[in-house]
């Protein structure tokens, strides 16, 4: 991991077209500003990890699909 | 027409228009870019099944899950899925079954574009949507 120290207002470049700026500090919270091309996804890590975990759980359940219970659950769902 | 042999679903006969290309795959599931979409018989659900892999997801069309669900179709999405118009896309939710309860991921829907046969899982960032939303509210009885 690369560790840099920055003061409020200073910026870090990632590659040639991603910028991260320290916008402010409020107690233990740091406000960051991001400039990046549209195709670069910027997301709070816990959010991304949460979606990965949810997908993996959803993917794993198909092994249990043979169970009558689950099939019935889906058949009985009313939209 | 093509055929895939699925451990979970058996032998599946699929038409060209049931195959979708996911440029960046499903989130957290690397190396799988081709999926087949087919309805799950006797249910409103669909299956998104990896073409070469024994990987699949259960999907539910968004209108079957919730009302008042909306998000901006960004230029990025239009470009990535080569949409002809913002209406040119189908929205489905990944279903998670836990303890006989159905949950859907409202924050990261699966977008499917029938004209370009492209798909993606899109993360909605400008709304506070749940990743694990229970459908039990919706069931009648």
PDB file of C-alpha atoms in Angstrom:
ATOM      1  CA  UNK A   1       0.000   0.000   0.000  1.00  0.00           C
ATOM      2  CA  UNK A   2       1.317   3.433  -0.893  1.00  0.00           C
ATOM      3  CA  UNK A   3       1.017   5.856   2.020  1.00  0.00           C
ATOM      4  CA  UNK A   4       1.043   9.598   1.447  1.00  0.00           C
ATOM      5  CA  UNK A   5       0.432  12.487   3.776  1.00  0.00           C
ATOM      6  CA  UNK A   6      -1.663  15.334   2.434  1.00  0.00           C
ATOM      7  CA  UNK A   7      -2.949  18.558   3.914  1.00  0.00           C
ATOM      8  CA  UNK A   8      -6.484  19.804   3.359  1.00  0.00           C
ATOM      9  CA  UNK A   9      -6.725  21.189  -0.145  1.00  0.00           C
ATOM     10  CA  UNK A  10      -3.948  19.028  -1.544  1.00  0.00           C
ATOM     11  CA  UNK A  11      -4.465  16.473  -4.300  1.00  0.00           C
ATOM     12  CA  UNK A  12      -3.216  13.036  -5.326  1.00  0.00           C
ATOM     13  CA  UNK A  13      -3.048  11.829  -8.949  1.00  0.00           C
ATOM     14  CA  UNK A  14      -3.803   8.208  -9.815  1.00  0.00           C
ATOM     15  CA  UNK A  15      -2.681   7.455 -13.324  1.00  0.00           C
ATOM     16  CA  UNK A  16      -3.027  10.422 -15.622  1.00  0.00           C
ATOM     17  CA  UNK A  17      -6.742  11.025 -15.314  1.00  0.00           C
ATOM     18  CA  UNK A  18      -7.870  10.302 -11.774  1.00  0.00           C
ATOM     19  CA  UNK A  19      -7.586  12.914  -9.041  1.00  0.00           C
ATOM     20  CA  UNK A  20      -8.347  12.662  -5.356  1.00  0.00           C
ATOM     21  CA  UNK A  21      -8.473  15.860  -3.325  1.00  0.00           C
ATOM     22  CA  UNK A  22      -8.691  16.274   0.447  1.00  0.00           C
ATOM     23  CA  UNK A  23     -11.553  18.746   0.800  1.00  0.00           C
ATOM     24  CA  UNK A  24     -11.790  18.944   4.566  1.00  0.00           C
ATOM     25  CA  UNK A  25     -11.570  17.278   7.946  1.00  0.00           C
ATOM     26  CA  UNK A  26     -14.393  17.234  10.494  1.00  0.00           C
ATOM     27  CA  UNK A  27     -13.429  15.375  13.648  1.00  0.00           C
ATOM     28  CA  UNK A  28     -12.531  11.875  12.481  1.00  0.00           C
ATOM     29  CA  UNK A  29     -14.270  12.258   9.128  1.00  0.00           C
ATOM     30  CA  UNK A  30     -12.364  13.204   6.017  1.00  0.00           C
ATOM     31  CA  UNK A  31     -14.116  14.660   3.006  1.00  0.00           C
ATOM     32  CA  UNK A  32     -12.619  13.535  -0.288  1.00  0.00           C
ATOM     33  CA  UNK A  33     -13.306  14.820  -3.775  1.00  0.00           C
ATOM     34  CA  UNK A  34     -12.836  12.602  -6.840  1.00  0.00           C
ATOM     35  CA  UNK A  35     -12.301  13.509 -10.470  1.00  0.00           C
ATOM     36  CA  UNK A  36     -12.292  10.550 -12.824  1.00  0.00           C
ATOM     37  CA  UNK A  37     -13.520   9.489 -16.267  1.00  0.00           C
ATOM     38  CA  UNK A  38     -17.121   8.244 -16.438  1.00  0.00           C
ATOM     39  CA  UNK A  39     -16.088   4.643 -16.887  1.00  0.00           C
ATOM     40  CA  UNK A  40     -14.155   4.499 -13.624  1.00  0.00           C
ATOM     41  CA  UNK A  41     -16.402   3.357 -10.821  1.00  0.00           C
ATOM     42  CA  UNK A  42     -15.865   5.030  -7.461  1.00  0.00           C
ATOM     43  CA  UNK A  43     -17.612   3.445  -4.513  1.00  0.00           C
ATOM     44  CA  UNK A  44     -17.362   3.215  -0.726  1.00  0.00           C
ATOM     45  CA  UNK A  45     -15.616  -0.090  -0.126  1.00  0.00           C
ATOM     46  CA  UNK A  46     -18.201  -1.537   2.257  1.00  0.00           C
ATOM     47  CA  UNK A  47     -20.884  -0.936  -0.355  1.00  0.00           C
ATOM     48  CA  UNK A  48     -18.976  -2.769  -3.032  1.00  0.00           C
ATOM     49  CA  UNK A  49     -18.096  -5.623  -0.686  1.00  0.00           C
ATOM     50  CA  UNK A  50     -21.739  -5.830   0.365  1.00  0.00           C
ATOM     51  CA  UNK A  51     -22.864  -6.272  -3.221  1.00  0.00           C
ATOM     52  CA  UNK A  52     -20.184  -8.881  -3.876  1.00  0.00           C
ATOM     53  CA  UNK A  53     -21.272 -10.827  -0.787  1.00  0.00           C
ATOM     54  CA  UNK A  54     -24.935 -10.627  -1.776  1.00  0.00           C
ATOM     55  CA  UNK A  55     -24.154 -11.845  -5.302  1.00  0.00           C
ATOM     56  CA  UNK A  56     -22.062 -14.745  -4.035  1.00  0.00           C
ATOM     57  CA  UNK A  57     -24.790 -15.805  -1.607  1.00  0.00           C
ATOM     58  CA  UNK A  58     -27.393 -15.568  -4.377  1.00  0.00           C
ATOM     59  CA  UNK A  59     -25.191 -17.598  -6.694  1.00  0.00           C
ATOM     60  CA  UNK A  60     -24.526 -20.303  -4.115  1.00  0.00           C
ATOM     61  CA  UNK A  61     -28.166 -21.043  -3.408  1.00  0.00           C
ATOM     62  CA  UNK A  62     -28.772 -22.588  -6.818  1.00  0.00           C
ATOM     63  CA  UNK A  63     -27.193 -25.765  -5.543  1.00  0.00           C
ATOM     64  CA  UNK A  64     -30.150 -26.069  -3.196  1.00  0.00           C
ATOM     65  CA  UNK A  65     -32.761 -25.427  -5.830  1.00  0.00           C
ATOM     66  CA  UNK A  66     -33.719 -29.053  -6.021  1.00  0.00           C
ATOM     67  CA  UNK A  67     -35.353 -28.689  -2.653  1.00  0.00           C
ATOM     68  CA  UNK A  68     -39.139 -28.720  -2.928  1.00  0.00           C
ATOM     69  CA  UNK A  69     -39.370 -25.951  -0.362  1.00  0.00           C
ATOM     70  CA  UNK A  70     -37.436 -23.463  -2.410  1.00  0.00           C
ATOM     71  CA  UNK A  71     -39.162 -24.304  -5.666  1.00  0.00           C
ATOM     72  CA  UNK A  72     -42.536 -23.933  -3.996  1.00  0.00           C
ATOM     73  CA  UNK A  73     -41.477 -20.653  -2.452  1.00  0.00           C
ATOM     74  CA  UNK A  74     -40.772 -19.299  -5.908  1.00  0.00           C
ATOM     75  CA  UNK A  75     -43.910 -20.778  -7.445  1.00  0.00           C
ATOM     76  CA  UNK A  76     -46.077 -19.269  -4.734  1.00  0.00           C
ATOM     77  CA  UNK A  77     -44.670 -15.788  -5.046  1.00  0.00           C
ATOM     78  CA  UNK A  78     -47.250 -13.285  -6.163  1.00  0.00           C
ATOM     79  CA  UNK A  79     -46.028 -10.093  -7.762  1.00  0.00           C
TER      80      UNK A  79
ATOM     81  CA  UNK B   1     -29.952 -22.532 -31.219  1.00  0.00           C
ATOM     82  CA  UNK B   2     -27.543 -23.762 -28.633  1.00  0.00           C
ATOM     83  CA  UNK B   3     -27.611 -26.209 -25.848  1.00  0.00           C
ATOM     84  CA  UNK B   4     -26.150 -26.071 -22.376  1.00  0.00           C
ATOM     85  CA  UNK B   5     -25.990 -28.819 -19.846  1.00  0.00           C
ATOM     86  CA  UNK B   6     -26.758 -27.481 -16.391  1.00  0.00           C
ATOM     87  CA  UNK B   7     -26.443 -29.489 -13.202  1.00  0.00           C
ATOM     88  CA  UNK B   8     -29.152 -27.419 -11.567  1.00  0.00           C
ATOM     89  CA  UNK B   9     -31.540 -27.009 -14.525  1.00  0.00           C
ATOM     90  CA  UNK B  10     -30.809 -29.930 -16.836  1.00  0.00           C
ATOM     91  CA  UNK B  11     -30.373 -29.670 -20.583  1.00  0.00           C
ATOM     92  CA  UNK B  12     -31.362 -26.251 -21.867  1.00  0.00           C
ATOM     93  CA  UNK B  13     -32.181 -25.355 -25.463  1.00  0.00           C
ATOM     94  CA  UNK B  14     -31.438 -21.690 -26.007  1.00  0.00           C
ATOM     95  CA  UNK B  15     -32.060 -19.231 -28.825  1.00  0.00           C
ATOM     96  CA  UNK B  16     -29.544 -16.576 -29.903  1.00  0.00           C
ATOM     97  CA  UNK B  17     -31.677 -13.825 -28.382  1.00  0.00           C
ATOM     98  CA  UNK B  18     -31.440 -15.457 -24.976  1.00  0.00           C
ATOM     99  CA  UNK B  19     -27.686 -14.992 -24.795  1.00  0.00           C
ATOM    100  CA  UNK B  20     -26.376 -11.796 -23.205  1.00  0.00           C
ATOM    101  CA  UNK B  21     -22.854 -10.456 -23.108  1.00  0.00           C
ATOM    102  CA  UNK B  22     -21.775  -8.912 -19.820  1.00  0.00           C
ATOM    103  CA  UNK B  23     -18.699  -6.799 -20.593  1.00  0.00           C
ATOM    104  CA  UNK B  24     -17.640  -6.616 -16.941  1.00  0.00           C
ATOM    105  CA  UNK B  25     -19.487  -9.681 -15.699  1.00  0.00           C
ATOM    106  CA  UNK B  26     -21.575  -9.787 -12.558  1.00  0.00           C
ATOM    107  CA  UNK B  27     -20.076  -7.960  -9.568  1.00  0.00           C
ATOM    108  CA  UNK B  28     -17.728 -10.234  -7.642  1.00  0.00           C
ATOM    109  CA  UNK B  29     -18.035 -13.020 -10.211  1.00  0.00           C
ATOM    110  CA  UNK B  30     -14.998 -12.685 -12.416  1.00  0.00           C
ATOM    111  CA  UNK B  31     -14.269 -14.374 -15.723  1.00  0.00           C
ATOM    112  CA  UNK B  32     -17.860 -15.053 -16.736  1.00  0.00           C
ATOM    113  CA  UNK B  33     -19.052 -12.754 -19.513  1.00  0.00           C
ATOM    114  CA  UNK B  34     -21.673 -14.789 -21.341  1.00  0.00           C
ATOM    115  CA  UNK B  35     -24.980 -15.590 -19.724  1.00  0.00           C
ATOM    116  CA  UNK B  36     -28.213 -17.156 -20.935  1.00  0.00           C
ATOM    117  CA  UNK B  37     -31.551 -15.818 -19.731  1.00  0.00           C
ATOM    118  CA  UNK B  38     -34.567 -18.076 -19.509  1.00  0.00           C
ATOM    119  CA  UNK B  39     -37.834 -18.052 -17.581  1.00  0.00           C
ATOM    120  CA  UNK B  40     -38.333 -20.332 -14.595  1.00  0.00           C
ATOM    121  CA  UNK B  41     -41.428 -22.347 -15.414  1.00  0.00           C
ATOM    122  CA  UNK B  42     -44.596 -21.667 -13.412  1.00  0.00           C
ATOM    123  CA  UNK B  43     -43.028 -18.670 -11.712  1.00  0.00           C
ATOM    124  CA  UNK B  44     -42.481 -14.977 -12.485  1.00  0.00           C
ATOM    125  CA  UNK B  45     -38.737 -15.590 -12.023  1.00  0.00           C
ATOM    126  CA  UNK B  46     -35.944 -15.901 -14.551  1.00  0.00           C
ATOM    127  CA  UNK B  47     -32.602 -17.634 -14.474  1.00  0.00           C
ATOM    128  CA  UNK B  48     -29.353 -16.030 -15.579  1.00  0.00           C
ATOM    129  CA  UNK B  49     -27.057 -18.940 -16.310  1.00  0.00           C
ATOM    130  CA  UNK B  50     -23.385 -18.814 -17.209  1.00  0.00           C
ATOM    131  CA  UNK B  51     -22.828 -20.320 -20.661  1.00  0.00           C
ATOM    132  CA  UNK B  52     -19.700 -22.244 -19.917  1.00  0.00           C
ATOM    133  CA  UNK B  53     -19.947 -22.482 -16.171  1.00  0.00           C
ATOM    134  CA  UNK B  54     -22.173 -23.981 -13.545  1.00  0.00           C
ATOM    135  CA  UNK B  55     -22.990 -20.492 -12.257  1.00  0.00           C
ATOM    136  CA  UNK B  56     -26.477 -19.078 -12.154  1.00  0.00           C
ATOM    137  CA  UNK B  57     -28.593 -16.394 -10.565  1.00  0.00           C
ATOM    138  CA  UNK B  58     -32.313 -16.169 -10.009  1.00  0.00           C
ATOM    139  CA  UNK B  59     -33.700 -12.862 -11.266  1.00  0.00           C
ATOM    140  CA  UNK B  60     -37.027 -11.139 -10.790  1.00  0.00           C
ATOM    141  CA  UNK B  61     -38.365  -8.431 -13.121  1.00  0.00           C
ATOM    142  CA  UNK B  62     -38.434  -5.243 -11.093  1.00  0.00           C
ATOM    143  CA  UNK B  63     -42.166  -4.571 -11.525  1.00  0.00           C
ATOM    144  CA  UNK B  64     -42.913  -7.901  -9.831  1.00  0.00           C
ATOM    145  CA  UNK B  65     -40.888  -6.886  -6.799  1.00  0.00           C
ATOM    146  CA  UNK B  66     -41.560  -3.254  -6.011  1.00  0.00           C
ATOM    147  CA  UNK B  67     -43.528  -0.219  -7.102  1.00  0.00           C
ATOM    148  CA  UNK B  68     -42.029   3.262  -7.481  1.00  0.00           C
ATOM    149  CA  UNK B  69     -38.616   1.991  -8.378  1.00  0.00           C
ATOM    150  CA  UNK B  70     -36.669   4.303 -10.613  1.00  0.00           C
ATOM    151  CA  UNK B  71     -33.192   5.452 -11.401  1.00  0.00           C
ATOM    152  CA  UNK B  72     -31.477   7.591 -13.995  1.00  0.00           C
ATOM    153  CA  UNK B  73     -30.366   5.841 -17.141  1.00  0.00           C
ATOM    154  CA  UNK B  74     -27.023   7.571 -17.469  1.00  0.00           C
ATOM    155  CA  UNK B  75     -25.080   8.254 -20.662  1.00  0.00           C
ATOM    156  CA  UNK B  76     -22.631   5.697 -19.376  1.00  0.00           C
ATOM    157  CA  UNK B  77     -25.310   2.987 -19.334  1.00  0.00           C
ATOM    158  CA  UNK B  78     -26.619   3.991 -22.755  1.00  0.00           C
ATOM    159  CA  UNK B  79     -23.112   3.700 -24.120  1.00  0.00           C
ATOM    160  CA  UNK B  80     -22.104   0.499 -22.324  1.00  0.00           C
ATOM    161  CA  UNK B  81     -25.252  -1.345 -23.369  1.00  0.00           C
ATOM    162  CA  UNK B  82     -25.554   0.381 -26.755  1.00  0.00           C
ATOM    163  CA  UNK B  83     -29.136   1.378 -25.972  1.00  0.00           C
ATOM    164  CA  UNK B  84     -31.237   2.822 -28.770  1.00  0.00           C
ATOM    165  CA  UNK B  85     -33.359   4.663 -26.215  1.00  0.00           C
ATOM    166  CA  UNK B  86     -33.725   4.709 -22.411  1.00  0.00           C
ATOM    167  CA  UNK B  87     -36.744   2.384 -22.776  1.00  0.00           C
ATOM    168  CA  UNK B  88     -34.647  -0.155 -24.559  1.00  0.00           C
ATOM    169  CA  UNK B  89     -33.554  -1.862 -21.352  1.00  0.00           C
ATOM    170  CA  UNK B  90     -35.079  -4.467 -19.055  1.00  0.00           C
ATOM    171  CA  UNK B  91     -34.447  -4.286 -15.320  1.00  0.00           C
ATOM    172  CA  UNK B  92     -34.273  -7.356 -13.111  1.00  0.00           C
ATOM    173  CA  UNK B  93     -33.205  -7.884  -9.537  1.00  0.00           C
ATOM    174  CA  UNK B  94     -30.889 -10.562  -8.166  1.00  0.00           C
ATOM    175  CA  UNK B  95     -32.842 -12.823  -5.813  1.00  0.00           C
ATOM    176  CA  UNK B  96     -31.358 -14.207  -2.626  1.00  0.00           C
ATOM    177  CA  UNK B  97     -33.187 -16.919  -0.707  1.00  0.00           C
ATOM    178  CA  UNK B  98     -32.420 -17.101   2.998  1.00  0.00           C
ATOM    179  CA  UNK B  99     -34.408 -19.182   5.469  1.00  0.00           C
ATOM    180  CA  UNK B 100     -37.380 -19.494   3.111  1.00  0.00           C
ATOM    181  CA  UNK B 101     -37.551 -15.764   2.634  1.00  0.00           C
ATOM    182  CA  UNK B 102     -36.956 -13.966  -0.647  1.00  0.00           C
ATOM    183  CA  UNK B 103     -34.679 -10.957  -0.810  1.00  0.00           C
ATOM    184  CA  UNK B 104     -33.789  -8.756  -3.755  1.00  0.00           C
ATOM    185  CA  UNK B 105     -30.898  -6.402  -4.352  1.00  0.00           C
ATOM    186  CA  UNK B 106     -32.407  -3.017  -5.122  1.00  0.00           C
ATOM    187  CA  UNK B 107     -29.097  -1.199  -5.175  1.00  0.00           C
ATOM    188  CA  UNK B 108     -27.489  -3.242  -7.930  1.00  0.00           C
ATOM    189  CA  UNK B 109     -30.064  -4.268 -10.547  1.00  0.00           C
ATOM    190  CA  UNK B 110     -29.246  -6.298 -13.632  1.00  0.00           C
ATOM    191  CA  UNK B 111     -29.854  -4.364 -16.845  1.00  0.00           C
ATOM    192  CA  UNK B 112     -30.533  -6.255 -20.055  1.00  0.00           C
ATOM    193  CA  UNK B 113     -30.607  -4.701 -23.528  1.00  0.00           C
ATOM    194  CA  UNK B 114     -32.425  -6.923 -26.024  1.00  0.00           C
ATOM    195  CA  UNK B 115     -31.296  -4.996 -29.113  1.00  0.00           C
ATOM    196  CA  UNK B 116     -27.614  -5.252 -28.432  1.00  0.00           C
ATOM    197  CA  UNK B 117     -27.818  -8.471 -26.401  1.00  0.00           C
ATOM    198  CA  UNK B 118     -25.675  -6.764 -23.752  1.00  0.00           C
ATOM    199  CA  UNK B 119     -26.155  -6.855 -20.014  1.00  0.00           C
ATOM    200  CA  UNK B 120     -24.597  -5.450 -16.893  1.00  0.00           C
ATOM    201  CA  UNK B 121     -25.097  -5.161 -13.173  1.00  0.00           C
ATOM    202  CA  UNK B 122     -25.441  -1.465 -12.384  1.00  0.00           C
ATOM    203  CA  UNK B 123     -24.848   0.062  -8.944  1.00  0.00           C
ATOM    204  CA  UNK B 124     -27.241   2.937  -8.153  1.00  0.00           C
ATOM    205  CA  UNK B 125     -25.223   5.419  -6.150  1.00  0.00           C
ATOM    206  CA  UNK B 126     -27.433   8.476  -5.855  1.00  0.00           C
ATOM    207  CA  UNK B 127     -30.174   6.811  -3.812  1.00  0.00           C
ATOM    208  CA  UNK B 128     -30.061   4.970  -0.504  1.00  0.00           C
ATOM    209  CA  UNK B 129     -31.350   1.592  -1.684  1.00  0.00           C
ATOM    210  CA  UNK B 130     -31.087  -1.717   0.182  1.00  0.00           C
ATOM    211  CA  UNK B 131     -28.903  -4.560  -1.026  1.00  0.00           C
ATOM    212  CA  UNK B 132     -31.015  -7.068   0.893  1.00  0.00           C
ATOM    213  CA  UNK B 133     -34.702  -6.141   0.587  1.00  0.00           C
ATOM    214  CA  UNK B 134     -37.303  -8.618   1.810  1.00  0.00           C
ATOM    215  CA  UNK B 135     -40.158  -9.420  -0.557  1.00  0.00           C
ATOM    216  CA  UNK B 136     -42.360 -10.810   2.189  1.00  0.00           C
ATOM    217  CA  UNK B 137     -44.217  -7.501   2.340  1.00  0.00           C
ATOM    218  CA  UNK B 138     -45.523  -8.161  -1.125  1.00  0.00           C
ATOM    219  CA  UNK B 139     -46.979 -11.628  -0.694  1.00  0.00           C
ATOM    220  CA  UNK B 140     -50.718 -11.966  -0.434  1.00  0.00           C
ATOM    221  CA  UNK B 141     -52.292 -14.275   2.127  1.00  0.00           C
TER     222      UNK B 141
END
